[in-house]
Amino acid sequence: MTKQALCAAAQAMLERSYAPYSHFPVGAALECADGSVFTGCNIENAAFSPSICAERTAVAKAVSEGHRDFVRIAIAGSTEQFCPPCGMCRQVLAEFAGDRLEVLLVNRRGQIRETTLGELLPLRFGSGNLE
Ligand code: THU
């Protein structure tokens, strides 16, 4: 899938977002090595803590369907600013992806900023630290 198509898939998820408290819709599209794509949106909760981000929704869908080989994720915000993944989502992505995971941030205007998980989460804690 092209970068533009993956970003479009993430943007399409903005309308599925359930964000009645923050009014901050986020969409995500996670691409796996075999080309399969899993999408997600943020899903908030009146108790706040049970809310889940768009990225982790997509990761949960992928892993629960037997896919762990992530190569790229697009994250769509609905504002002028890019929506970088929160710390918890970075850590969850790092469980299944290496530093080279491509992270595409797309803003309301469709502009794309490219980064990597290695840039977003240097000196990560991982399974190798559990000696
Ligand atoms: N949010 C995401 O879905 N992904 C992020 O990486 C940043 C934040 C959501 C969580 C919450 O529903 C709303 O955006 C405001 O924080």
XYZ file of N, CA, C and O and ligand atoms in Angstrom:
540
model
N 0.854 -1.194 0.000
C 0.000 0.000 0.000
C 0.891 1.245 0.000
O 1.919 1.276 0.674
N 0.494 2.259 -0.753
C 1.300 3.483 -0.758
C 1.142 4.224 0.581
O 0.172 3.996 1.320
N 2.081 5.109 0.846
C 1.989 5.905 2.073
C 0.704 6.733 2.082
O 0.034 6.865 3.103
N 0.368 7.265 0.919
C -0.839 8.091 0.827
C -2.094 7.261 1.119
O -3.006 7.725 1.797
N -2.113 6.035 0.608
C -3.282 5.177 0.826
C -3.396 4.783 2.301
O -4.502 4.713 2.855
N -2.245 4.526 2.935
C -2.290 4.164 4.353
C -2.766 5.364 5.185
O -3.568 5.208 6.120
N -2.304 6.550 4.813
C -2.762 7.761 5.514
C -4.259 7.980 5.290
O -4.984 8.374 6.215
N -4.723 7.700 4.090
C -6.160 7.860 3.794
C -6.981 6.877 4.632
O -8.070 7.216 5.108
N -6.450 5.664 4.811
C -7.156 4.666 5.635
C -7.235 5.136 7.088
O -8.258 4.939 7.764
N -6.169 5.765 7.559
C -6.179 6.300 8.926
C -7.173 7.459 9.036
O -7.946 7.545 10.006
N -7.182 8.310 8.037
C -8.117 9.450 8.059
C -9.568 9.000 8.003
O -10.433 9.610 8.629
N -9.822 7.912 7.278
C -11.203 7.412 7.175
C -11.724 6.967 8.536
O -12.940 6.964 8.777
N -10.808 6.592 9.423
C -11.221 6.134 10.751
C -11.624 7.274 11.682
O -12.194 7.034 12.749
N -11.346 8.499 11.279
C -11.712 9.632 12.139
C -13.215 9.660 12.409
O -13.659 10.036 13.488
N -13.983 9.234 11.407
C -15.438 9.287 11.613
C -15.948 8.142 12.480
O -17.084 8.184 12.940
N -15.107 7.137 12.718
C -15.503 6.050 13.617
C -15.112 6.373 15.066
O -15.512 5.674 15.992
N -14.275 7.385 15.236
C -13.795 7.735 16.569
C -14.961 7.990 17.535
O -15.966 8.610 17.169
N -14.776 7.516 18.756
C -15.758 7.794 19.811
C -15.037 8.661 20.849
O -14.301 8.161 21.702
N -15.189 9.961 20.699
C -14.437 10.892 21.549
C -15.350 12.004 22.074
O -15.109 13.191 21.821
N -16.413 11.613 22.819
C -17.364 12.624 23.290
C -16.808 13.510 24.405
O -17.421 14.534 24.728
N -15.683 13.121 24.997
C -15.138 13.882 26.134
C -14.031 14.835 25.682
O -14.031 16.002 26.063
N -13.114 14.322 24.885
C -12.016 15.194 24.437
C -12.365 15.938 23.148
O -11.739 16.949 22.845
N -13.330 15.413 22.392
C -13.623 15.960 21.065
C -12.354 16.019 20.227
O -12.111 16.987 19.501
N -11.527 14.977 20.365
C -10.250 14.919 19.652
C -10.164 13.565 18.930
O -9.566 12.616 19.436
N -10.788 13.478 17.758
C -10.777 12.205 17.031
C -9.376 11.857 16.503
O -8.635 12.744 16.057
N -9.039 10.585 16.597
C -7.767 10.083 16.059
C -8.070 8.787 15.297
O -8.903 7.981 15.730
N -7.395 8.620 14.172
C -7.514 7.383 13.396
C -6.137 6.793 13.164
O -5.134 7.518 13.148
N -6.080 5.482 12.999
C -4.796 4.829 12.752
C -4.974 3.711 11.736
O -6.055 3.123 11.622
N -3.907 3.452 10.985
C -3.891 2.318 10.054
C -2.505 1.680 10.147
O -1.486 2.349 9.940
N -2.502 0.408 10.484
C -1.269 -0.335 10.769
C -1.046 -1.353 9.661
O -1.895 -2.212 9.421
N 0.107 -1.253 8.994
C 0.397 -2.149 7.875
C 1.370 -3.229 8.315
O 2.375 -2.948 8.984
N 1.081 -4.460 7.927
C 1.920 -5.599 8.284
C 2.781 -6.012 7.090
O 2.551 -5.585 5.967
N 3.769 -6.869 7.362
C 4.737 -7.263 6.332
C 4.061 -7.925 5.140
O 4.533 -7.787 3.997
N 2.969 -8.624 5.362
C 2.281 -9.293 4.250
C 1.309 -8.364 3.520
O 0.566 -8.805 2.638
N 1.295 -7.097 3.896
C 0.444 -6.116 3.220
C -0.913 -5.910 3.860
O -1.644 -5.006 3.462
N -1.251 -6.741 4.832
C -2.550 -6.556 5.478
C -2.537 -5.285 6.328
O -1.487 -4.861 6.838
N -3.693 -4.676 6.442
C -3.830 -3.398 7.159
C -4.926 -3.524 8.210
O -6.012 -4.031 7.920
N -4.615 -3.066 9.409
C -5.597 -3.053 10.496
C -5.785 -1.610 10.938
O -4.812 -0.901 11.200
N -7.033 -1.199 11.013
C -7.331 0.192 11.349
C -7.832 0.298 12.789
O -8.218 -0.691 13.410
N -7.844 1.512 13.289
C -8.353 1.741 14.640
C -8.723 3.192 14.845
O -8.354 4.071 14.046
N -9.489 3.432 15.887
C -9.837 4.800 16.270
C -9.777 4.868 17.793
O -9.752 3.827 18.465
N -9.740 6.069 18.311
C -9.775 6.185 19.769
C -11.201 5.939 20.261
O -12.186 6.302 19.603
N -11.292 5.292 21.406
C -12.587 4.928 21.996
C -12.552 5.360 23.455
O -11.852 4.754 24.269
N -13.265 6.442 23.740
C -13.208 6.998 25.102
C -14.287 6.378 26.002
O -15.173 5.651 25.533
N -14.167 6.672 27.283
C -15.075 6.099 28.279
C -15.366 7.146 29.340
O -14.482 7.942 29.702
N -16.600 7.123 29.862
C -16.994 8.093 30.874
C -16.105 8.025 32.114
O -15.945 9.023 32.819
N -15.529 6.870 32.370
C -14.619 6.722 33.515
C -13.182 7.129 33.154
O -12.276 6.959 33.973
N -12.982 7.623 31.939
C -11.704 8.134 31.415
C -10.614 7.073 31.300
O -10.076 6.864 30.232
N -10.235 6.421 32.416
C -9.104 5.483 32.369
C -9.283 4.358 31.357
O -8.299 3.947 30.742
N -10.482 3.823 31.184
C -10.615 2.729 30.211
C -10.525 3.168 28.752
O -10.625 2.341 27.856
N -10.335 4.439 28.499
C -10.227 4.915 27.110
C -9.014 4.282 26.439
O -8.020 3.971 27.092
N -9.132 4.103 25.125
C -7.999 3.535 24.384
C -7.715 4.388 23.158
O -8.634 4.914 22.518
N -6.436 4.527 22.848
C -6.017 5.329 21.695
C -6.243 4.560 20.396
O -6.329 3.317 20.387
N -6.254 5.300 19.307
C -6.446 4.710 17.983
C -5.360 3.679 17.650
O -5.644 2.614 17.094
N -4.127 3.999 18.005
C -3.015 3.102 17.667
C -3.144 1.762 18.377
O -2.921 0.698 17.791
N -3.508 1.819 19.650
C -3.613 0.549 20.396
C -4.839 -0.242 19.971
O -4.836 -1.468 20.037
N -5.886 0.445 19.521
C -7.022 -0.279 18.943
C -6.550 -1.074 17.724
O -6.880 -2.257 17.569
N -5.759 -0.428 16.870
C -5.266 -1.104 15.655
C -4.333 -2.264 16.010
O -4.410 -3.337 15.408
N -3.466 -2.051 16.997
C -2.545 -3.124 17.417
C -3.338 -4.314 17.962
O -3.054 -5.472 17.620
N -4.344 -4.045 18.770
C -5.144 -5.132 19.351
C -5.863 -5.915 18.245
O -5.939 -7.147 18.293
N -6.365 -5.205 17.246
C -7.033 -5.892 16.142
C -6.045 -6.762 15.376
O -6.350 -7.909 15.030
N -4.864 -6.239 15.115
C -3.863 -7.001 14.348
C -3.396 -8.240 15.119
O -3.427 -9.357 14.595
N -2.994 -8.040 16.356
C -2.436 -9.158 17.128
C -3.490 -10.229 17.374
O -3.213 -11.431 17.272
N -4.714 -9.803 17.641
C -5.771 -10.783 17.901
C -6.179 -11.538 16.644
O -6.832 -12.580 16.720
N -5.762 -11.020 15.477
C -6.015 -11.734 14.223
C -4.766 -12.470 13.738
O -4.712 -12.931 12.599
N -3.750 -12.531 14.604
C -2.567 -13.324 14.273
C -1.466 -12.586 13.546
O -0.551 -13.203 13.001
N -1.517 -11.252 13.537
C -0.508 -10.452 12.831
C 0.347 -9.668 13.828
O -0.188 -8.898 14.628
N 1.661 -9.869 13.757
C 2.574 -9.149 14.654
C 3.721 -8.479 13.921
O 4.548 -7.844 14.559
N 3.772 -8.675 12.615
C 4.929 -8.233 11.845
C 4.660 -6.851 11.255
O 4.452 -6.697 10.062
N 4.696 -5.839 12.097
C 4.317 -4.490 11.661
C 5.461 -3.804 10.911
O 6.618 -3.890 11.318
N 5.131 -3.114 9.843
C 6.158 -2.372 9.098
C 5.908 -0.864 9.076
O 6.842 -0.077 8.920
N 4.646 -0.468 9.228
C 4.337 0.969 9.080
C 3.017 1.273 9.775
O 2.101 0.451 9.768
N 2.931 2.463 10.342
C 1.641 2.896 10.900
C 1.386 4.346 10.490
O 2.313 5.180 10.507
N 0.164 4.604 10.105
C -0.247 5.983 9.832
C -1.189 6.416 10.955
O -2.058 5.648 11.381
N -0.983 7.637 11.436
C -1.803 8.169 12.530
C -2.388 9.501 12.067
O -1.650 10.440 11.751
N -3.721 9.539 12.033
C -4.408 10.736 11.536
C -5.015 11.519 12.683
O -5.753 10.965 13.505
N -4.700 12.799 12.712
C -5.338 13.708 13.658
C -6.371 14.542 12.915
O -6.461 14.489 11.678
N -7.115 15.291 13.666
C -8.152 16.111 13.032
C -7.871 17.597 13.225
O -8.746 18.429 13.031
N -6.653 17.906 13.595
C -6.262 19.292 13.824
C -5.114 19.679 12.885
O -4.577 18.832 12.158
N -4.764 20.925 12.968
C -3.663 21.436 12.147
C -2.331 20.784 12.558
O -1.476 20.505 11.719
N -2.193 20.577 13.839
C -0.960 19.948 14.329
C -0.972 18.457 14.033
O -2.028 17.832 13.984
N 0.212 17.876 13.901
C 0.295 16.425 13.782
C -0.030 15.807 15.135
O 0.120 16.458 16.182
N -0.477 14.565 15.121
C -0.806 13.860 16.362
C 0.209 12.738 16.571
O 0.027 11.625 16.053
N 1.289 13.007 17.286
C 2.274 11.952 17.520
C 1.728 10.944 18.534
O 0.913 11.301 19.384
N 2.137 9.688 18.446
C 1.615 8.678 19.375
C 2.027 8.974 20.812
O 3.145 9.417 21.064
N 1.116 8.709 21.730
C 1.425 8.939 23.147
C 2.465 7.909 23.613
O 2.755 6.929 22.922
N 3.002 8.128 24.773
C 4.057 7.260 25.299
C 3.614 5.813 25.435
O 4.378 4.880 25.137
N 2.379 5.629 25.870
C 1.888 4.254 26.050
C 1.797 3.548 24.697
O 2.169 2.373 24.572
N 1.324 4.247 23.692
C 1.232 3.641 22.356
C 2.615 3.342 21.782
O 2.814 2.327 21.111
N 3.578 4.209 22.033
C 4.947 3.941 21.574
C 5.458 2.647 22.180
O 6.072 1.811 21.509
N 5.231 2.469 23.468
C 5.689 1.268 24.151
C 4.975 0.022 23.616
O 5.593 -1.033 23.437
N 3.687 0.133 23.354
C 2.928 -1.014 22.828
C 3.410 -1.360 21.416
O 3.606 -2.537 21.088
N 3.658 -0.359 20.589
C 4.195 -0.628 19.254
C 5.562 -1.297 19.348
O 5.871 -2.212 18.579
N 6.364 -0.870 20.322
C 7.722 -1.400 20.476
C 7.733 -2.871 20.887
O 8.734 -3.563 20.710
N 6.635 -3.346 21.432
C 6.558 -4.763 21.790
C 6.634 -5.647 20.537
O 7.128 -6.767 20.593
N 6.154 -5.107 19.425
C 6.040 -5.907 18.209
C 6.879 -5.378 17.039
O 6.969 -6.042 16.014
N 7.428 -4.201 17.164
C 8.140 -3.604 16.030
C 9.495 -3.067 16.468
O 9.675 -2.661 17.617
N 10.426 -3.047 15.529
C 11.758 -2.526 15.799
C 11.849 -1.038 15.543
O 10.868 -0.388 15.181
N 13.082 -0.537 15.708
C 13.331 0.895 15.523
C 12.920 1.382 14.141
O 12.608 2.549 13.948
N 12.945 0.478 13.164
C 12.701 0.902 11.777
C 11.226 1.040 11.422
O 10.898 1.431 10.295
N 10.344 0.713 12.355
C 8.910 0.893 12.061
C 8.674 2.320 11.564
O 9.036 3.291 12.233
N 8.077 2.429 10.399
C 7.785 3.758 9.849
C 6.518 4.307 10.491
O 5.516 3.603 10.600
N 6.582 5.559 10.899
C 5.430 6.220 11.518
C 5.085 7.444 10.668
O 5.908 8.352 10.506
N 3.895 7.423 10.114
C 3.438 8.527 9.259
C 2.377 9.307 10.018
O 1.354 8.749 10.419
N 2.633 10.566 10.224
C 1.657 11.422 10.901
C 0.973 12.272 9.831
O 1.645 12.887 9.001
N -0.352 12.277 9.867
C -1.079 13.062 8.860
C -2.044 14.010 9.563
O -2.785 13.612 10.463
N -1.988 15.259 9.160
C -2.835 16.254 9.826
C -4.117 16.500 9.040
O -4.372 15.874 8.011
N -4.916 17.417 9.543
C -6.217 17.720 8.939
C -6.118 18.070 7.461
O -6.983 17.742 6.654
N -5.024 18.732 7.112
C -4.869 19.174 5.724
C -4.293 18.105 4.808
O -4.058 18.353 3.621
N -4.002 16.924 5.400
C -3.450 15.852 4.581
C -1.944 15.920 4.429
O -1.350 15.163 3.662
N -1.325 16.840 5.166
C 0.136 16.903 5.133
C 0.689 15.721 5.925
O 0.103 15.330 6.947
N 1.813 15.173 5.472
C 2.383 13.985 6.106
C 3.754 14.304 6.674
O 4.597 14.904 6.000
N 3.970 13.903 7.919
C 5.306 13.980 8.520
C 5.762 12.557 8.808
O 5.048 11.787 9.450
N 6.948 12.221 8.337
C 7.444 10.855 8.492
C 8.489 10.777 9.595
O 9.372 11.619 9.687
N 8.362 9.761 10.429
C 9.368 9.512 11.445
C 9.462 7.996 11.639
O 8.908 7.231 10.849
N 10.198 7.574 12.644
C 10.333 6.134 12.917
C 10.132 5.899 14.405
O 10.271 6.818 15.231
N 9.865 4.650 14.746
C 9.715 4.320 16.158
C 11.040 4.547 16.903
O 11.038 4.973 18.055
N 12.146 4.289 16.214
C 13.455 4.521 16.830
C 13.647 5.977 17.241
O 14.247 6.269 18.283
N 13.149 6.875 16.422
C 13.240 8.308 16.761
C 12.309 8.659 17.913
O 12.633 9.501 18.754
N 11.153 8.026 17.941
C 10.137 8.377 18.936
C 10.381 7.730 20.288
O 9.901 8.216 21.304
N 11.088 6.588 20.282
C 11.295 5.862 21.539
C 12.715 5.296 21.620
O 12.921 4.083 21.551
N 13.690 6.193 21.771
C 15.067 5.714 21.909
C 15.270 5.071 23.284
O 14.523 5.367 24.222
N 16.243 4.217 23.382
C 16.561 3.548 24.651
C 15.313 2.923 25.277
O 14.980 3.113 26.429
N 14.648 2.176 24.457
C 13.392 1.546 24.892
C 13.613 0.428 25.909
O 14.663 -0.208 25.940
N 12.612 0.188 26.703
C 12.591 -0.977 27.571
C 11.896 -2.094 26.802
O 10.798 -1.888 26.254
N 12.524 -3.264 26.748
C 11.909 -4.370 26.023
C 12.145 -5.691 26.714
O 12.703 -5.744 27.819
N 11.750 -6.749 26.045
C 11.845 -8.087 26.650
C 13.285 -8.432 26.998
O 13.533 -9.171 27.957
N 14.247 -7.867 26.256
C 15.661 -8.140 26.533
C 16.120 -7.610 27.877
O 17.162 -8.033 28.395
N 15.364 -6.683 28.443
C 15.723 -6.127 29.762
C 15.245 -7.005 30.914
O 15.619 -6.779 32.058
N 14.410 -7.985 30.605
C 13.840 -8.833 31.658
C 14.726 -10.050 31.886
O 14.368 -11.164 31.521
N 15.882 -9.823 32.465
C 16.809 -10.944 32.697
C 16.530 -11.612 34.016
O 16.142 -10.945 34.964
N -5.182 9.799 21.399
C -4.975 8.800 20.493
O -5.906 8.120 20.054
N -3.698 8.577 20.110
C -2.614 9.250 20.576
O -1.489 8.841 20.366
C -2.816 10.487 21.320
C -4.145 10.621 21.977
C -6.567 10.043 21.854
C -6.807 9.651 23.286
C -7.994 10.520 23.624
O -9.176 9.840 23.217
C -7.819 11.759 22.764
O -6.882 11.400 21.767
C -7.302 12.978 23.548
O -6.148 12.683 24.233
